[in-house]
Amino acid sequence: VAVMHHNVGYQPAVGSSRWRSIRVMYFTMFLSSVGFTIVITSVWPYLQKIDDSANASFLGWVVAAYSLGQMLASPLFGLWSNHRPRREPLACSIFINVTANIYYSYVYLPTSQNKYHMLMSRALVGFGAGNVAVVRSYVAGATSLKERNSAMANTSACQALGFILGPALQAGLSFIGEQGVSVKVIDLQLNMYTAPALLAALFGVINILLVVLVLREHQVDDYGRHIRAINYVSEERMDVSQETEGNIDHVAVLTSNVLFFIIMFIFAVFETIATPLSMDMFSWTRKDAVLYNGIILSCVGFESILVFLLVKVLSQRIGDRPVLLGGLAIIFCGFFVLLPWGNHYPAIQWADLKNYTVIHETFAPIPAFAPTPVSNSSFEPTGCPAEQTWCQYTPAIHLAQFLTADVLIGAGYPACNVISYTLYSKILGSKPQGVYMGWLTASGSGARTLGPVFVSQVYTILGPRWAFSLICVMVLGAILLLGALYHKLISFAVRHGRILE
C-alpha cells in the first residue's frame, strides 16, 4: 500500500510515552487471556469437589458465563472509554477481575449452593475481561495507519501467548495438590484449584498499578500526529485539530461484525470438538485425549504467534483484505479436510449405558460426549459411543486428517483474527472507537457462547459429516460476503479521500 500524504508539515508524535502506554495495553491483553485459561482445566474437578449436585450440563453454563459476562461488559466499558480517560474503565474492570478471582477462591466456603457462587464468580471474571474492547480501541487510536497492523498483531500475539501460558501455569501449580495448605487467618484453603485464581488476582493488582502509574492518554491521526482526544486534553503540547469529518460506513461496520462473529464461532467449534472427536475416532482414553490435545493446542498457539508475525509483513505488502480472504480460504480447507471418507469405521463402544454417566475432563467449554464408568473399576471403555447412532455408518476420520486440519485452522484463524480487528479500526477512522470495539468484542463473545452449543447438538446427534459440512458452508458464506462487500472494507481516510490507497 502506497500512502501519499497531502498534508504539509507532517510531524510524528513523540513516541516514548505513547509506546510505553501501548505496551501496558499489550500486558493488559495478555493478562486478560491468562485470567480465562489459568483455571479452565481445573474448573470441572473443583466444581465437583465443592458441590455434589453439579452436573456436566451446569459446567457448560459455568464456562459460558465468562463469555456472557464479557459480552455484556464490552459495550459498557467501550462507551465509558469514549468520554473519560481510559485508565478509569481499565482500572475498574481489572479491579472487578481481581475481586472475582478472589471470590472464586472462596466459593467452597458457603454451606449450600456453591455451584451458583462459582457461576457468579466466572461471570464476574468475564465482566472484568470486557476491557478488551478498551485495549483495542486505545491501540487503534494511538497508532498511525502505518503502525496499526504491527501494533494490532502484537496485541493479538500477547493474547495468544496468554492462552498458551494459562494452562501451563495451572499445570505448574498442580503440585500443591487437592488438600494444599490451610491459611486459617483468612479462612483460605490454598490448593491446586484456588492458587491459579489467586495468581491471576496478583497479576491483576500489578496491572492496575501499571495502568495508574504508566498509562497516559494518547491519540494520533492516520499520519501519526497527535490530535486532541475527546476524553483527554493534553496540557504539554499543542495538538492539531482532529479530522473526523465524514460519516462512518455502517455497512462496512456491520459486515466486519458478521465476519468476526463467524471467525470466532468457527474457532470455538474447533477447540470444543477436538477432545470428543479424538476420543471417538482414535479410541483415546480421557487422559490421553486431554494430554495429546493439550500438546496439539499448545503447538497451534505457538503457530499462531508465528502467523501474527507473518501477517505484519503480508498486510503491508498486499493489504488487509487479501490476507483476510486468504485466511478464510485456509480455514475452509481445514474443515473440508476433516470431512469423513473411506471404508474405515470407528471402533464402537458397546457398553451398558445405564451404568455410565457423562463427565467432563476436557479443555472444551461443553460437556464431553464420551461416557465413563462410575464404578470403582479402572477399566475405561473407549471408542465411539453406541448411543451416537452415526458411529455405525459414518467413516472414521484419520489421524493425518485431524493433524492437517489443526495446522490449517491454526494458520487461518490467527490471520483472520488480527486482520479483523485491524481493518475494523481503520474503517472507524480517528473517531472514538470504544463503543464500536465493544460491539465487536461482544459479537466474538456471543460466538464463543453459541459455538459450543451448536457443536454439542449437531455433532452428537448427526455426526462429524454434518457438523463440518455446515461449518464449510458457513465459511463459504463469509468468503462470499467479503467478496460482495470487498470495496466497502476500506479505511476511513481512504474512503474520504485523505489518503490514496
Short mmCIF file of C-alpha atoms in Angstrom, two decimals:
data_model
loop_
_atom_site.label_atom_id
_atom_site.label_comp_id
_atom_site.label_asym_id
_atom_site.label_seq_id
_atom_site.Cartn_x
_atom_site.Cartn_y
_atom_site.Cartn_z
CA VAL A 1 0.00 0.00 0.00
CA ALA A 2 1.48 3.27 -1.07
CA VAL A 3 0.36 6.06 1.23
CA MET A 4 0.54 9.61 -0.07
CA HIS A 5 0.37 12.46 2.41
CA HIS A 6 -1.27 15.58 1.11
CA ASN A 7 -0.79 17.42 4.41
CA VAL A 8 2.21 19.71 4.62
CA GLY A 9 4.31 19.95 7.77
CA TYR A 10 3.79 16.37 8.96
CA GLN A 11 5.29 15.81 12.40
CA PRO A 12 5.18 12.38 14.04
CA ALA A 13 4.05 12.13 17.62
CA VAL A 14 6.58 11.98 20.40
CA GLY A 15 6.90 8.23 20.88
CA SER A 16 8.33 7.36 24.29
CA SER A 17 5.26 7.87 26.47
CA ARG A 18 2.92 6.71 23.73
CA TRP A 19 4.70 3.38 23.21
CA ARG A 20 5.07 2.79 26.95
CA SER A 21 1.30 3.15 27.19
CA ILE A 22 0.75 0.81 24.24
CA ARG A 23 2.96 -1.80 25.91
CA VAL A 24 0.83 -1.54 29.05
CA MET A 25 -2.10 -2.39 26.77
CA TYR A 26 -0.20 -5.44 25.46
CA PHE A 27 0.31 -6.61 29.04
CA THR A 28 -3.36 -5.99 29.86
CA MET A 29 -4.42 -8.12 26.89
CA PHE A 30 -2.01 -10.88 27.94
CA LEU A 31 -3.39 -10.94 31.50
CA SER A 32 -6.97 -10.92 30.24
CA SER A 33 -6.44 -14.18 28.34
CA VAL A 34 -4.39 -15.68 31.19
CA GLY A 35 -7.29 -14.96 33.54
CA PHE A 36 -9.57 -17.10 31.38
CA THR A 37 -7.29 -20.08 30.73
CA ILE A 38 -5.41 -20.34 34.02
CA VAL A 39 -8.33 -22.11 35.71
CA ILE A 40 -10.18 -23.61 32.75
CA THR A 41 -8.63 -27.09 33.01
CA SER A 42 -9.45 -27.38 36.73
CA VAL A 43 -12.97 -25.91 36.77
CA TRP A 44 -14.71 -29.30 36.49
CA PRO A 45 -12.91 -31.13 39.33
CA TYR A 46 -13.18 -28.01 41.53
CA LEU A 47 -16.91 -27.80 40.80
CA GLN A 48 -17.35 -31.48 41.68
CA LYS A 49 -15.38 -31.02 44.88
CA ILE A 50 -17.40 -28.06 46.20
CA ASP A 51 -20.90 -29.16 45.12
CA ASP A 52 -22.04 -32.76 44.61
CA SER A 53 -25.21 -31.61 42.86
CA ALA A 54 -23.30 -30.02 39.97
CA ASN A 55 -23.51 -31.99 36.72
CA ALA A 56 -21.80 -31.66 33.37
CA SER A 57 -24.60 -29.52 31.94
CA PHE A 58 -24.08 -26.98 34.70
CA LEU A 59 -20.37 -26.98 33.89
CA GLY A 60 -21.26 -25.77 30.41
CA TRP A 61 -23.01 -22.77 31.97
CA VAL A 62 -20.06 -22.09 34.26
CA VAL A 63 -17.66 -21.94 31.31
CA ALA A 64 -20.09 -19.98 29.12
CA ALA A 65 -20.62 -17.46 31.96
CA TYR A 66 -17.22 -15.91 31.19
CA SER A 67 -18.15 -15.14 27.58
CA LEU A 68 -21.61 -13.92 28.56
CA GLY A 69 -20.13 -11.55 31.15
CA GLN A 70 -17.63 -10.24 28.62
CA MET A 71 -20.37 -9.79 26.01
CA LEU A 72 -22.41 -7.63 28.39
CA ALA A 73 -19.49 -5.57 29.67
CA SER A 74 -17.66 -4.79 26.40
CA PRO A 75 -20.06 -2.11 25.06
CA LEU A 76 -20.39 -0.55 28.52
CA PHE A 77 -16.65 -0.17 29.08
CA GLY A 78 -16.28 0.95 25.47
CA LEU A 79 -18.86 3.73 25.98
CA TRP A 80 -17.12 4.77 29.21
CA SER A 81 -13.74 4.97 27.45
CA ASN A 82 -15.19 7.29 24.78
CA HIS A 83 -15.99 10.01 27.31
CA ARG A 84 -13.46 9.60 30.11
CA PRO A 85 -9.72 8.82 30.35
CA ARG A 86 -9.26 5.16 29.56
CA ARG A 87 -7.43 4.45 32.79
CA GLU A 88 -10.79 4.75 34.59
CA PRO A 89 -12.65 1.88 32.83
CA LEU A 90 -9.43 -0.14 32.71
CA ALA A 91 -8.70 0.18 36.44
CA CYS A 92 -12.36 -0.52 37.27
CA SER A 93 -12.57 -3.61 35.04
CA ILE A 94 -9.30 -5.04 36.33
CA PHE A 95 -10.44 -4.43 39.93
CA ILE A 96 -13.64 -6.39 39.18
CA ASN A 97 -11.46 -9.14 37.72
CA VAL A 98 -9.23 -9.26 40.82
CA THR A 99 -12.25 -9.34 43.14
CA ALA A 100 -13.91 -12.08 41.07
CA ASN A 101 -10.80 -14.28 41.17
CA ILE A 102 -10.60 -13.92 44.95
CA TYR A 103 -14.33 -14.76 45.11
CA TYR A 104 -13.63 -17.88 43.00
CA SER A 105 -11.01 -18.94 45.55
CA TYR A 106 -13.61 -18.85 48.34
CA VAL A 107 -16.62 -20.50 46.65
CA TYR A 108 -16.07 -23.62 48.77
CA LEU A 109 -16.94 -21.75 51.99
CA PRO A 110 -20.76 -21.45 51.73
CA THR A 111 -22.68 -24.41 53.15
CA SER A 112 -25.01 -24.70 50.14
CA GLN A 113 -25.49 -23.63 46.51
CA ASN A 114 -21.73 -23.49 45.98
CA LYS A 115 -22.11 -24.12 42.26
CA TYR A 116 -24.05 -20.87 41.86
CA HIS A 117 -21.27 -18.98 43.61
CA MET A 118 -18.81 -20.42 41.10
CA LEU A 119 -21.12 -19.45 38.25
CA MET A 120 -21.30 -15.89 39.53
CA SER A 121 -17.54 -15.65 40.07
CA ARG A 122 -16.80 -16.76 36.49
CA ALA A 123 -19.41 -14.34 35.12
CA LEU A 124 -17.70 -11.51 37.03
CA VAL A 125 -14.27 -12.55 35.75
CA GLY A 126 -15.72 -12.35 32.23
CA PHE A 127 -17.33 -8.99 33.01
CA GLY A 128 -13.92 -7.68 34.04
CA ALA A 129 -12.47 -9.01 30.78
CA GLY A 130 -14.78 -6.63 28.92
CA ASN A 131 -11.80 -4.25 28.92
CA VAL A 132 -10.51 -5.99 25.78
CA ALA A 133 -12.61 -3.50 23.80
CA VAL A 134 -10.94 -0.58 25.61
CA VAL A 135 -7.48 -2.06 24.98
CA ARG A 136 -8.03 -2.47 21.26
CA SER A 137 -9.67 0.93 20.87
CA TYR A 138 -6.70 2.52 22.68
CA VAL A 139 -4.14 0.76 20.46
CA ALA A 140 -6.14 1.72 17.35
CA GLY A 141 -6.38 5.36 18.42
CA ALA A 142 -2.74 5.65 19.50
CA THR A 143 -1.22 4.37 16.23
CA SER A 144 -0.99 5.70 12.70
CA LEU A 145 -2.19 3.67 9.72
CA LYS A 146 1.39 2.61 9.08
CA GLU A 147 1.84 1.40 12.68
CA ARG A 148 -1.64 -0.13 13.08
CA ASN A 149 -1.05 -3.60 11.60
CA SER A 150 2.08 -4.22 13.64
CA ALA A 151 0.52 -2.96 16.89
CA MET A 152 -2.67 -4.97 16.41
CA ALA A 153 -0.63 -8.07 15.57
CA ASN A 154 1.40 -7.59 18.75
CA THR A 155 -1.84 -7.22 20.75
CA SER A 156 -3.22 -10.47 19.33
CA ALA A 157 0.12 -12.22 19.87
CA CYS A 158 0.05 -11.23 23.55
CA GLN A 159 -3.49 -12.57 23.77
CA ALA A 160 -2.41 -15.85 22.15
CA LEU A 161 0.59 -16.09 24.50
CA GLY A 162 -1.78 -15.73 27.44
CA PHE A 163 -3.92 -18.58 26.14
CA ILE A 164 -0.80 -20.75 25.89
CA LEU A 165 0.75 -19.89 29.27
CA GLY A 166 -2.51 -20.01 31.25
CA PRO A 167 -2.86 -23.83 31.19
CA ALA A 168 0.91 -24.13 31.70
CA LEU A 169 0.71 -22.05 34.90
CA GLN A 170 -2.23 -24.18 36.08
CA ALA A 171 -0.20 -27.34 35.42
CA GLY A 172 2.77 -25.88 37.29
CA LEU A 173 0.59 -25.14 40.33
CA SER A 174 -0.96 -28.61 40.36
CA PHE A 175 1.93 -29.89 42.56
CA ILE A 176 0.23 -28.15 45.51
CA GLY A 177 -2.41 -30.90 45.38
CA GLU A 178 -6.09 -31.02 46.27
CA GLN A 179 -5.55 -30.53 50.01
CA GLY A 180 -2.83 -27.90 49.81
CA VAL A 181 -2.21 -25.58 52.74
CA SER A 182 -4.82 -24.09 55.06
CA VAL A 183 -4.36 -20.40 55.89
CA LYS A 184 -6.69 -20.08 58.88
CA VAL A 185 -6.16 -16.35 59.42
CA ILE A 186 -8.08 -15.58 56.21
CA ASP A 187 -10.09 -18.84 56.01
CA LEU A 188 -8.31 -19.80 52.81
CA GLN A 189 -7.58 -23.29 51.51
CA LEU A 190 -4.62 -22.78 49.19
CA ASN A 191 -4.66 -25.73 46.79
CA MET A 192 -4.35 -26.59 43.09
CA TYR A 193 -7.81 -25.11 42.43
CA THR A 194 -7.55 -21.81 44.31
CA ALA A 195 -3.85 -20.99 43.71
CA PRO A 196 -4.25 -20.24 39.95
CA ALA A 197 -7.13 -17.82 40.61
CA LEU A 198 -5.11 -16.06 43.33
CA LEU A 199 -2.13 -15.82 40.96
CA ALA A 200 -4.43 -14.23 38.35
CA ALA A 201 -5.59 -11.78 41.05
CA LEU A 202 -1.96 -10.88 41.82
CA PHE A 203 -1.31 -10.26 38.12
CA GLY A 204 -4.37 -8.01 38.14
CA VAL A 205 -3.01 -5.90 41.01
CA ILE A 206 0.25 -5.40 39.07
CA ASN A 207 -1.81 -4.47 36.01
CA ILE A 208 -3.79 -1.84 37.94
CA LEU A 209 -0.55 -0.25 39.16
CA LEU A 210 0.79 -0.09 35.59
CA VAL A 211 -2.44 1.45 34.31
CA VAL A 212 -2.47 4.11 37.05
CA LEU A 213 1.25 4.92 37.06
CA VAL A 214 2.37 4.41 33.45
CA LEU A 215 -0.63 4.72 31.13
CA ARG A 216 -1.15 8.13 29.54
CA GLU A 217 -3.85 9.17 27.08
CA HIS A 218 -2.56 9.41 23.51
CA GLN A 219 -4.39 9.71 20.23
CA VAL A 220 -2.89 10.23 16.80
CA ASP A 221 -4.37 10.71 13.36
CA ASP A 222 -3.77 8.49 10.33
CA TYR A 223 -0.38 10.14 9.75
CA GLY A 224 0.84 9.77 13.35
CA ARG A 225 0.32 13.37 14.52
CA HIS A 226 -1.13 13.94 17.97
CA ILE A 227 -4.74 15.03 17.99
CA ARG A 228 -6.94 16.32 20.76
CA ALA A 229 -8.85 13.34 22.11
CA ILE A 230 -12.45 13.77 23.27
CA ASN A 231 -11.72 12.05 26.56
CA TYR A 232 -8.44 13.79 27.31
CA VAL A 233 -6.79 17.16 26.63
CA SER A 234 -3.02 17.39 26.82
CA GLU A 235 -1.51 20.37 28.55
CA GLU A 236 2.03 19.53 27.50
CA ARG A 237 1.87 20.14 23.75
CA MET A 238 -0.11 21.86 21.03
CA ASP A 239 -2.27 19.33 19.23
CA VAL A 240 -3.65 19.60 15.73
CA SER A 241 -7.40 19.52 15.36
CA GLN A 242 -8.95 16.11 14.94
CA GLU A 243 -10.00 15.26 11.39
CA THR A 244 -13.24 13.42 11.95
CA GLU A 245 -15.35 14.99 9.20
CA GLY A 246 -17.37 12.40 7.37
CA ASN A 247 -19.61 9.57 8.41
CA ILE A 248 -18.58 6.04 9.31
CA ASP A 249 -19.67 3.45 6.75
CA HIS A 250 -22.09 1.40 8.84
CA VAL A 251 -22.47 -1.24 6.13
CA ALA A 252 -18.73 -1.91 6.47
CA VAL A 253 -19.07 -1.88 10.27
CA LEU A 254 -21.92 -4.42 10.21
CA THR A 255 -20.07 -6.60 7.69
CA SER A 256 -16.96 -6.60 9.88
CA ASN A 257 -19.01 -7.66 12.91
CA VAL A 258 -20.66 -10.50 10.97
CA LEU A 259 -17.31 -11.73 9.65
CA PHE A 260 -15.76 -11.58 13.11
CA PHE A 261 -18.69 -13.49 14.60
CA ILE A 262 -18.23 -16.24 12.02
CA ILE A 263 -14.46 -16.39 12.61
CA MET A 264 -14.84 -16.65 16.40
CA PHE A 265 -17.74 -19.11 16.09
CA ILE A 266 -15.66 -21.41 13.90
CA PHE A 267 -12.68 -21.37 16.27
CA ALA A 268 -14.94 -22.03 19.28
CA VAL A 269 -16.27 -25.08 17.44
CA PHE A 270 -12.72 -26.19 16.61
CA GLU A 271 -11.35 -26.03 20.15
CA THR A 272 -14.55 -27.56 21.53
CA ILE A 273 -14.72 -30.55 19.21
CA ALA A 274 -11.06 -31.57 19.42
CA THR A 275 -11.25 -33.74 22.55
CA PRO A 276 -14.55 -35.61 21.95
CA LEU A 277 -13.70 -36.10 18.27
CA SER A 278 -10.30 -37.62 19.07
CA MET A 279 -11.83 -39.90 21.73
CA ASP A 280 -14.49 -41.13 19.31
CA MET A 281 -12.28 -41.57 16.25
CA PHE A 282 -8.97 -42.73 17.71
CA SER A 283 -10.25 -44.58 20.81
CA TRP A 284 -8.18 -42.39 23.10
CA THR A 285 -8.86 -42.52 26.84
CA ARG A 286 -9.84 -39.33 28.65
CA LYS A 287 -6.31 -38.94 29.98
CA ASP A 288 -4.74 -39.47 26.54
CA ALA A 289 -7.21 -37.09 24.90
CA VAL A 290 -6.50 -34.31 27.42
CA LEU A 291 -2.73 -34.84 27.12
CA TYR A 292 -2.49 -35.11 23.34
CA ASN A 293 -4.97 -32.34 22.60
CA GLY A 294 -3.26 -30.13 25.16
CA ILE A 295 0.01 -30.62 23.27
CA ILE A 296 -1.71 -30.01 19.92
CA LEU A 297 -3.43 -26.81 21.12
CA SER A 298 -0.14 -25.55 22.56
CA CYS A 299 1.56 -26.16 19.20
CA VAL A 300 -1.31 -24.38 17.45
CA GLY A 301 -0.83 -21.48 19.87
CA PHE A 302 2.86 -21.17 19.00
CA GLU A 303 1.98 -21.49 15.31
CA SER A 304 -0.45 -18.58 15.73
CA ILE A 305 2.32 -16.35 17.13
CA LEU A 306 4.41 -17.06 14.01
CA VAL A 307 1.37 -16.27 11.85
CA PHE A 308 0.89 -12.94 13.67
CA LEU A 309 4.47 -12.02 12.79
CA LEU A 310 3.94 -13.08 9.17
CA VAL A 311 0.69 -11.11 8.93
CA LYS A 312 2.59 -7.93 9.82
CA VAL A 313 4.68 -8.32 6.66
CA LEU A 314 1.95 -9.62 4.37
CA SER A 315 -0.60 -6.93 5.24
CA GLN A 316 1.96 -4.23 4.50
CA ARG A 317 2.81 -5.78 1.14
CA ILE A 318 -0.57 -6.90 -0.23
CA GLY A 319 -3.13 -5.19 2.05
CA ASP A 320 -5.55 -6.29 4.76
CA ARG A 321 -8.44 -7.60 2.66
CA PRO A 322 -6.41 -10.17 0.66
CA VAL A 323 -4.94 -11.52 3.92
CA LEU A 324 -8.43 -11.85 5.42
CA LEU A 325 -9.68 -13.59 2.28
CA GLY A 326 -6.69 -15.95 2.28
CA GLY A 327 -7.20 -16.75 5.98
CA LEU A 328 -10.85 -17.69 5.39
CA ALA A 329 -9.83 -19.88 2.44
CA ILE A 330 -7.29 -21.71 4.62
CA ILE A 331 -9.93 -22.26 7.35
CA PHE A 332 -12.30 -23.66 4.70
CA CYS A 333 -9.60 -26.11 3.61
CA GLY A 334 -9.03 -27.10 7.24
CA PHE A 335 -12.64 -28.10 7.85
CA PHE A 336 -13.01 -29.64 4.37
CA VAL A 337 -10.07 -31.92 5.19
CA LEU A 338 -11.96 -33.10 8.29
CA LEU A 339 -14.90 -34.49 6.31
CA PRO A 340 -15.12 -38.30 6.81
CA TRP A 341 -14.39 -40.53 3.81
CA GLY A 342 -13.33 -44.11 3.00
CA ASN A 343 -14.41 -47.54 4.24
CA HIS A 344 -12.74 -47.49 7.66
CA TYR A 345 -15.20 -47.03 10.54
CA PRO A 346 -14.51 -46.03 14.16
CA ALA A 347 -14.41 -48.64 16.91
CA ILE A 348 -17.82 -48.79 18.59
CA GLN A 349 -18.04 -48.50 22.35
CA TRP A 350 -20.58 -51.24 23.14
CA ALA A 351 -21.41 -50.81 26.80
CA ASP A 352 -24.35 -50.93 29.17
CA LEU A 353 -25.31 -47.27 29.03
CA LYS A 354 -27.25 -47.46 32.29
CA ASN A 355 -24.01 -47.91 34.19
CA TYR A 356 -22.44 -44.74 32.85
CA THR A 357 -22.62 -41.05 33.45
CA VAL A 358 -21.30 -38.18 31.40
CA ILE A 359 -18.47 -36.20 32.89
CA HIS A 360 -16.18 -33.52 31.57
CA GLU A 361 -12.42 -33.58 31.62
CA THR A 362 -11.58 -31.55 28.54
CA PHE A 363 -10.46 -28.07 27.71
CA ALA A 364 -13.69 -27.58 25.78
CA PRO A 365 -16.40 -25.33 27.23
CA ILE A 366 -19.08 -28.07 26.93
CA PRO A 367 -19.61 -31.47 28.50
CA ALA A 368 -17.53 -34.27 27.00
CA PHE A 369 -19.52 -36.63 24.84
CA ALA A 370 -17.93 -39.94 25.73
CA PRO A 371 -19.36 -41.76 28.78
CA THR A 372 -17.18 -43.02 31.56
CA PRO A 373 -17.84 -45.66 34.21
CA VAL A 374 -18.97 -44.67 37.69
CA SER A 375 -17.85 -47.91 39.24
CA ASN A 376 -14.56 -48.31 41.05
CA SER A 377 -13.19 -50.38 38.19
CA SER A 378 -10.09 -49.00 36.49
CA PHE A 379 -11.42 -50.13 33.12
CA GLU A 380 -12.45 -47.30 30.83
CA PRO A 381 -14.32 -48.10 27.59
CA THR A 382 -13.01 -46.29 24.54
CA GLY A 383 -14.27 -45.70 21.04
CA CYS A 384 -17.37 -44.11 19.52
CA PRO A 385 -20.32 -44.42 21.96
CA ALA A 386 -23.08 -46.70 20.71
CA GLU A 387 -25.80 -44.18 21.58
CA GLN A 388 -24.35 -41.94 18.86
CA THR A 389 -26.02 -43.88 16.03
CA TRP A 390 -23.97 -42.17 13.33
CA CYS A 391 -20.89 -44.03 14.62
CA GLN A 392 -22.19 -47.17 12.89
CA TYR A 393 -22.39 -45.75 9.38
CA THR A 394 -20.04 -42.71 9.29
CA PRO A 395 -16.42 -43.41 8.19
CA ALA A 396 -13.70 -42.66 10.70
CA ILE A 397 -11.57 -39.52 10.48
CA HIS A 398 -7.90 -40.46 10.14
CA LEU A 399 -5.25 -39.06 12.48
CA ALA A 400 -3.48 -37.48 9.49
CA GLN A 401 -6.70 -35.61 8.61
CA PHE A 402 -7.04 -34.40 12.18
CA LEU A 403 -3.47 -33.11 12.40
CA THR A 404 -3.61 -31.49 8.94
CA ALA A 405 -6.80 -29.69 9.90
CA ASP A 406 -5.16 -28.49 13.14
CA VAL A 407 -2.28 -26.98 11.17
CA LEU A 408 -4.54 -25.31 8.58
CA ILE A 409 -7.03 -23.88 11.08
CA GLY A 410 -4.13 -22.84 13.32
CA ALA A 411 -2.78 -20.79 10.41
CA GLY A 412 -6.04 -19.35 9.09
CA TYR A 413 -7.70 -18.33 12.34
CA PRO A 414 -4.99 -16.00 13.76
CA ALA A 415 -4.61 -14.27 10.39
CA CYS A 416 -8.36 -13.62 10.24
CA ASN A 417 -8.48 -12.59 13.90
CA VAL A 418 -5.82 -9.89 13.80
CA ILE A 419 -6.86 -8.55 10.39
CA SER A 420 -10.49 -8.32 11.53
CA TYR A 421 -9.52 -6.00 14.38
CA THR A 422 -7.03 -4.03 12.28
CA LEU A 423 -9.36 -3.49 9.34
CA TYR A 424 -12.24 -2.63 11.67
CA SER A 425 -10.19 0.04 13.42
CA LYS A 426 -9.24 1.56 10.06
CA ILE A 427 -12.86 1.62 8.91
CA LEU A 428 -13.77 3.61 12.04
CA GLY A 429 -11.02 6.19 11.49
CA SER A 430 -9.94 8.72 14.12
CA LYS A 431 -13.32 8.92 15.86
CA PRO A 432 -13.61 7.39 19.37
CA GLN A 433 -13.78 3.63 18.89
CA GLY A 434 -14.69 2.40 22.38
CA VAL A 435 -18.35 1.57 21.73
CA TYR A 436 -17.70 0.13 18.28
CA MET A 437 -14.86 -2.04 19.60
CA GLY A 438 -17.22 -3.06 22.41
CA TRP A 439 -19.75 -4.35 19.89
CA LEU A 440 -17.05 -6.24 18.01
CA THR A 441 -15.83 -7.87 21.24
CA ALA A 442 -19.43 -8.64 22.19
CA SER A 443 -20.05 -10.36 18.86
CA GLY A 444 -16.95 -12.51 19.44
CA SER A 445 -18.09 -13.38 22.96
CA GLY A 446 -21.52 -14.32 21.64
CA ALA A 447 -19.88 -16.58 19.08
CA ARG A 448 -17.80 -18.29 21.77
CA THR A 449 -21.00 -18.91 23.70
CA LEU A 450 -23.07 -20.25 20.80
CA GLY A 451 -20.31 -22.27 19.09
CA PRO A 452 -20.08 -24.99 21.78
CA VAL A 453 -23.89 -25.23 21.95
CA PHE A 454 -24.06 -25.71 18.18
CA VAL A 455 -21.39 -28.38 18.05
CA SER A 456 -22.68 -30.27 21.08
CA GLN A 457 -26.05 -30.69 19.37
CA VAL A 458 -25.09 -31.25 15.73
CA TYR A 459 -22.05 -33.45 16.39
CA THR A 460 -23.74 -35.65 18.99
CA ILE A 461 -26.96 -36.15 17.03
CA LEU A 462 -25.84 -36.02 13.38
CA GLY A 463 -22.09 -36.66 13.49
CA PRO A 464 -18.95 -35.03 12.09
CA ARG A 465 -20.05 -35.13 8.44
CA TRP A 466 -22.99 -32.81 9.11
CA ALA A 467 -21.13 -30.68 11.65
CA PHE A 468 -18.12 -29.98 9.42
CA SER A 469 -20.23 -29.62 6.27
CA LEU A 470 -22.28 -26.89 7.95
CA ILE A 471 -19.08 -25.16 9.07
CA CYS A 472 -17.75 -25.31 5.49
CA VAL A 473 -20.98 -23.71 4.26
CA MET A 474 -20.62 -21.02 6.92
CA VAL A 475 -17.03 -20.23 5.92
CA LEU A 476 -18.01 -20.19 2.26
CA GLY A 477 -20.77 -17.72 3.14
CA ALA A 478 -18.19 -15.50 4.88
CA ILE A 479 -15.95 -15.61 1.79
CA LEU A 480 -18.87 -14.64 -0.46
CA LEU A 481 -19.87 -11.82 1.92
CA LEU A 482 -16.32 -10.50 1.94
CA GLY A 483 -16.16 -10.70 -1.85
CA ALA A 484 -19.51 -8.93 -2.31
CA LEU A 485 -18.60 -6.03 0.01
CA TYR A 486 -14.86 -6.04 -0.70
CA HIS A 487 -14.99 -2.44 -1.98
CA LYS A 488 -16.64 -1.27 1.25
CA LEU A 489 -13.97 -2.57 3.63
CA ILE A 490 -11.51 0.31 3.29
CA SER A 491 -10.08 2.73 5.81
CA PHE A 492 -11.95 5.87 6.81
CA ALA A 493 -9.20 8.12 5.42
CA VAL A 494 -9.15 6.35 2.05
CA ARG A 495 -12.95 6.49 1.71
CA HIS A 496 -12.94 10.25 2.34
CA GLY A 497 -10.02 10.90 0.01
CA ARG A 498 -7.46 11.93 2.60
CA ILE A 499 -5.13 9.08 1.74
CA LEU A 500 -4.69 7.33 -1.59
CA GLU A 501 -4.51 3.53 -1.39
#
